[in-house]
């Protein structure tokens, strides 16, 4: 799946998650969600591989579950870069959104492979 298609899917997930969990996650507009999706994609391209390399031992020890913590951290970093118009109530909300994002992206990616 291309970068822009994945960014669009992530932006839709951000908007829907903000609707489902209004106390835990805030997105002010569709354009902010698209901006956050692009920033998340860029962070996943450049910063995430470095984090994965440094956290490889703990990821191995937790049988890959620490990968979701890294995804939550990437969402928190995205929130910091975008500003107050894209915000989480706490790290648990970012972790929950990381789980939802991963599951939906797996399903969408498998759908577009056909």
PDB file of C-alpha atoms in Angstrom:
ATOM      1  CA  UNK A   1       0.000   0.000   0.000  1.00  0.00           C
ATOM      2  CA  UNK A   2       1.365   3.411  -0.924  1.00  0.00           C
ATOM      3  CA  UNK A   3       2.327   6.098   1.567  1.00  0.00           C
ATOM      4  CA  UNK A   4      -0.570   8.408   0.711  1.00  0.00           C
ATOM      5  CA  UNK A   5      -3.162   5.649   0.789  1.00  0.00           C
ATOM      6  CA  UNK A   6      -1.941   4.522   4.210  1.00  0.00           C
ATOM      7  CA  UNK A   7      -1.913   8.142   5.415  1.00  0.00           C
ATOM      8  CA  UNK A   8      -5.519   8.553   4.287  1.00  0.00           C
ATOM      9  CA  UNK A   9      -6.545   5.339   6.046  1.00  0.00           C
ATOM     10  CA  UNK A  10      -4.753   6.459   9.220  1.00  0.00           C
ATOM     11  CA  UNK A  11      -6.465   9.854   9.058  1.00  0.00           C
ATOM     12  CA  UNK A  12      -9.859   8.138   8.836  1.00  0.00           C
ATOM     13  CA  UNK A  13      -8.926   5.929  11.795  1.00  0.00           C
ATOM     14  CA  UNK A  14      -7.906   9.020  13.789  1.00  0.00           C
ATOM     15  CA  UNK A  15     -11.226  10.746  13.123  1.00  0.00           C
ATOM     16  CA  UNK A  16     -13.272   7.643  13.944  1.00  0.00           C
ATOM     17  CA  UNK A  17     -11.271   6.909  17.108  1.00  0.00           C
ATOM     18  CA  UNK A  18     -11.801  10.474  18.270  1.00  0.00           C
ATOM     19  CA  UNK A  19     -15.529   9.925  17.786  1.00  0.00           C
ATOM     20  CA  UNK A  20     -15.557   6.614  19.658  1.00  0.00           C
ATOM     21  CA  UNK A  21     -13.271   7.715  22.505  1.00  0.00           C
ATOM     22  CA  UNK A  22     -13.863  11.460  22.989  1.00  0.00           C
ATOM     23  CA  UNK A  23     -12.524  11.470  26.560  1.00  0.00           C
ATOM     24  CA  UNK A  24      -9.256   9.767  25.632  1.00  0.00           C
ATOM     25  CA  UNK A  25      -8.386  11.240  22.237  1.00  0.00           C
ATOM     26  CA  UNK A  26      -8.954  14.627  20.579  1.00  0.00           C
ATOM     27  CA  UNK A  27      -8.637  15.626  16.919  1.00  0.00           C
ATOM     28  CA  UNK A  28      -9.822  19.111  16.030  1.00  0.00           C
ATOM     29  CA  UNK A  29     -10.446  18.642  12.286  1.00  0.00           C
ATOM     30  CA  UNK A  30     -10.049  16.371   9.302  1.00  0.00           C
ATOM     31  CA  UNK A  31      -7.051  18.371   8.101  1.00  0.00           C
ATOM     32  CA  UNK A  32      -5.291  17.962  11.432  1.00  0.00           C
ATOM     33  CA  UNK A  33      -5.885  14.206  11.273  1.00  0.00           C
ATOM     34  CA  UNK A  34      -4.403  14.118   7.767  1.00  0.00           C
ATOM     35  CA  UNK A  35      -1.418  16.170   8.938  1.00  0.00           C
ATOM     36  CA  UNK A  36      -0.958  13.823  11.903  1.00  0.00           C
ATOM     37  CA  UNK A  37      -1.165  10.791   9.624  1.00  0.00           C
ATOM     38  CA  UNK A  38       1.543  12.205   7.337  1.00  0.00           C
ATOM     39  CA  UNK A  39       3.767  13.073  10.309  1.00  0.00           C
ATOM     40  CA  UNK A  40       3.207   9.593  11.771  1.00  0.00           C
ATOM     41  CA  UNK A  41       4.177   8.051   8.433  1.00  0.00           C
ATOM     42  CA  UNK A  42       7.369  10.103   8.280  1.00  0.00           C
ATOM     43  CA  UNK A  43       8.250   9.247  11.882  1.00  0.00           C
ATOM     44  CA  UNK A  44       7.616   5.581  11.143  1.00  0.00           C
ATOM     45  CA  UNK A  45      10.016   5.817   8.213  1.00  0.00           C
ATOM     46  CA  UNK A  46      12.878   7.600   9.930  1.00  0.00           C
ATOM     47  CA  UNK A  47      12.635   7.308  13.732  1.00  0.00           C
ATOM     48  CA  UNK A  48      10.921   3.964  14.292  1.00  0.00           C
ATOM     49  CA  UNK A  49      13.704   1.781  12.808  1.00  0.00           C
ATOM     50  CA  UNK A  50      16.182   3.329  15.244  1.00  0.00           C
ATOM     51  CA  UNK A  51      13.840   2.720  18.182  1.00  0.00           C
ATOM     52  CA  UNK A  52      13.263  -0.853  17.053  1.00  0.00           C
ATOM     53  CA  UNK A  53      16.990  -1.477  16.875  1.00  0.00           C
ATOM     54  CA  UNK A  54      17.589  -0.149  20.387  1.00  0.00           C
ATOM     55  CA  UNK A  55      14.609  -2.002  21.854  1.00  0.00           C
ATOM     56  CA  UNK A  56      15.287  -5.320  20.128  1.00  0.00           C
ATOM     57  CA  UNK A  57      16.274  -7.197  23.327  1.00  0.00           C
ATOM     58  CA  UNK A  58      13.149  -6.203  25.251  1.00  0.00           C
ATOM     59  CA  UNK A  59      10.964  -6.802  22.190  1.00  0.00           C
ATOM     60  CA  UNK A  60      12.450 -10.278  21.922  1.00  0.00           C
ATOM     61  CA  UNK A  61      11.913 -10.954  25.641  1.00  0.00           C
ATOM     62  CA  UNK A  62       8.254  -9.875  25.494  1.00  0.00           C
ATOM     63  CA  UNK A  63       7.663 -11.910  22.322  1.00  0.00           C
ATOM     64  CA  UNK A  64       6.977  -8.793  20.279  1.00  0.00           C
ATOM     65  CA  UNK A  65       4.439  -7.157  22.576  1.00  0.00           C
ATOM     66  CA  UNK A  66       6.789  -4.239  23.261  1.00  0.00           C
ATOM     67  CA  UNK A  67       6.300  -3.305  19.601  1.00  0.00           C
ATOM     68  CA  UNK A  68       2.865  -1.901  20.549  1.00  0.00           C
ATOM     69  CA  UNK A  69       4.492   0.253  23.227  1.00  0.00           C
ATOM     70  CA  UNK A  70       6.802   1.651  20.546  1.00  0.00           C
ATOM     71  CA  UNK A  71       3.763   2.349  18.343  1.00  0.00           C
ATOM     72  CA  UNK A  72       2.123   4.159  21.257  1.00  0.00           C
ATOM     73  CA  UNK A  73       5.278   6.195  21.756  1.00  0.00           C
ATOM     74  CA  UNK A  74       5.286   7.111  18.061  1.00  0.00           C
ATOM     75  CA  UNK A  75       1.699   8.342  18.418  1.00  0.00           C
ATOM     76  CA  UNK A  76       2.667  10.394  21.476  1.00  0.00           C
ATOM     77  CA  UNK A  77       5.568  11.881  19.503  1.00  0.00           C
ATOM     78  CA  UNK A  78       3.170  12.702  16.672  1.00  0.00           C
ATOM     79  CA  UNK A  79       0.873  14.378  19.183  1.00  0.00           C
ATOM     80  CA  UNK A  80       3.783  16.450  20.481  1.00  0.00           C
ATOM     81  CA  UNK A  81       4.764  17.557  16.966  1.00  0.00           C
ATOM     82  CA  UNK A  82       1.238  18.379  15.777  1.00  0.00           C
ATOM     83  CA  UNK A  83       0.244  20.275  18.905  1.00  0.00           C
ATOM     84  CA  UNK A  84      -2.823  20.570  21.083  1.00  0.00           C
ATOM     85  CA  UNK A  85      -5.254  19.962  18.223  1.00  0.00           C
ATOM     86  CA  UNK A  86      -4.186  16.291  18.177  1.00  0.00           C
ATOM     87  CA  UNK A  87      -3.903  15.062  21.747  1.00  0.00           C
ATOM     88  CA  UNK A  88      -4.190  12.019  23.992  1.00  0.00           C
ATOM     89  CA  UNK A  89      -5.453  11.998  27.568  1.00  0.00           C
ATOM     90  CA  UNK A  90      -2.670   9.618  28.649  1.00  0.00           C
ATOM     91  CA  UNK A  91      -0.302   6.977  27.332  1.00  0.00           C
ATOM     92  CA  UNK A  92      -2.982   4.292  27.717  1.00  0.00           C
ATOM     93  CA  UNK A  93      -5.100   6.075  25.123  1.00  0.00           C
ATOM     94  CA  UNK A  94      -2.131   6.222  22.740  1.00  0.00           C
ATOM     95  CA  UNK A  95      -1.476   2.523  23.369  1.00  0.00           C
ATOM     96  CA  UNK A  96      -5.134   1.672  22.646  1.00  0.00           C
ATOM     97  CA  UNK A  97      -5.059   3.691  19.434  1.00  0.00           C
ATOM     98  CA  UNK A  98      -1.798   1.958  18.464  1.00  0.00           C
ATOM     99  CA  UNK A  99      -3.538  -1.408  18.831  1.00  0.00           C
ATOM    100  CA  UNK A 100      -6.522  -0.249  16.777  1.00  0.00           C
ATOM    101  CA  UNK A 101      -4.270   1.296  14.121  1.00  0.00           C
ATOM    102  CA  UNK A 102      -2.225  -1.892  13.815  1.00  0.00           C
ATOM    103  CA  UNK A 103      -5.253  -4.148  13.507  1.00  0.00           C
ATOM    104  CA  UNK A 104      -7.042  -1.977  10.958  1.00  0.00           C
ATOM    105  CA  UNK A 105      -3.876  -1.520   8.888  1.00  0.00           C
ATOM    106  CA  UNK A 106      -3.345  -5.291   8.828  1.00  0.00           C
ATOM    107  CA  UNK A 107      -6.884  -5.844   7.581  1.00  0.00           C
ATOM    108  CA  UNK A 108      -6.672  -3.046   4.982  1.00  0.00           C
ATOM    109  CA  UNK A 109      -3.261  -4.166   3.750  1.00  0.00           C
ATOM    110  CA  UNK A 110      -4.481  -7.741   3.310  1.00  0.00           C
ATOM    111  CA  UNK A 111      -7.541  -6.468   1.461  1.00  0.00           C
ATOM    112  CA  UNK A 112      -5.492  -4.425  -1.035  1.00  0.00           C
ATOM    113  CA  UNK A 113      -3.110  -7.315  -1.733  1.00  0.00           C
ATOM    114  CA  UNK A 114      -5.835  -9.282  -3.468  1.00  0.00           C
TER     115      UNK A 114
END
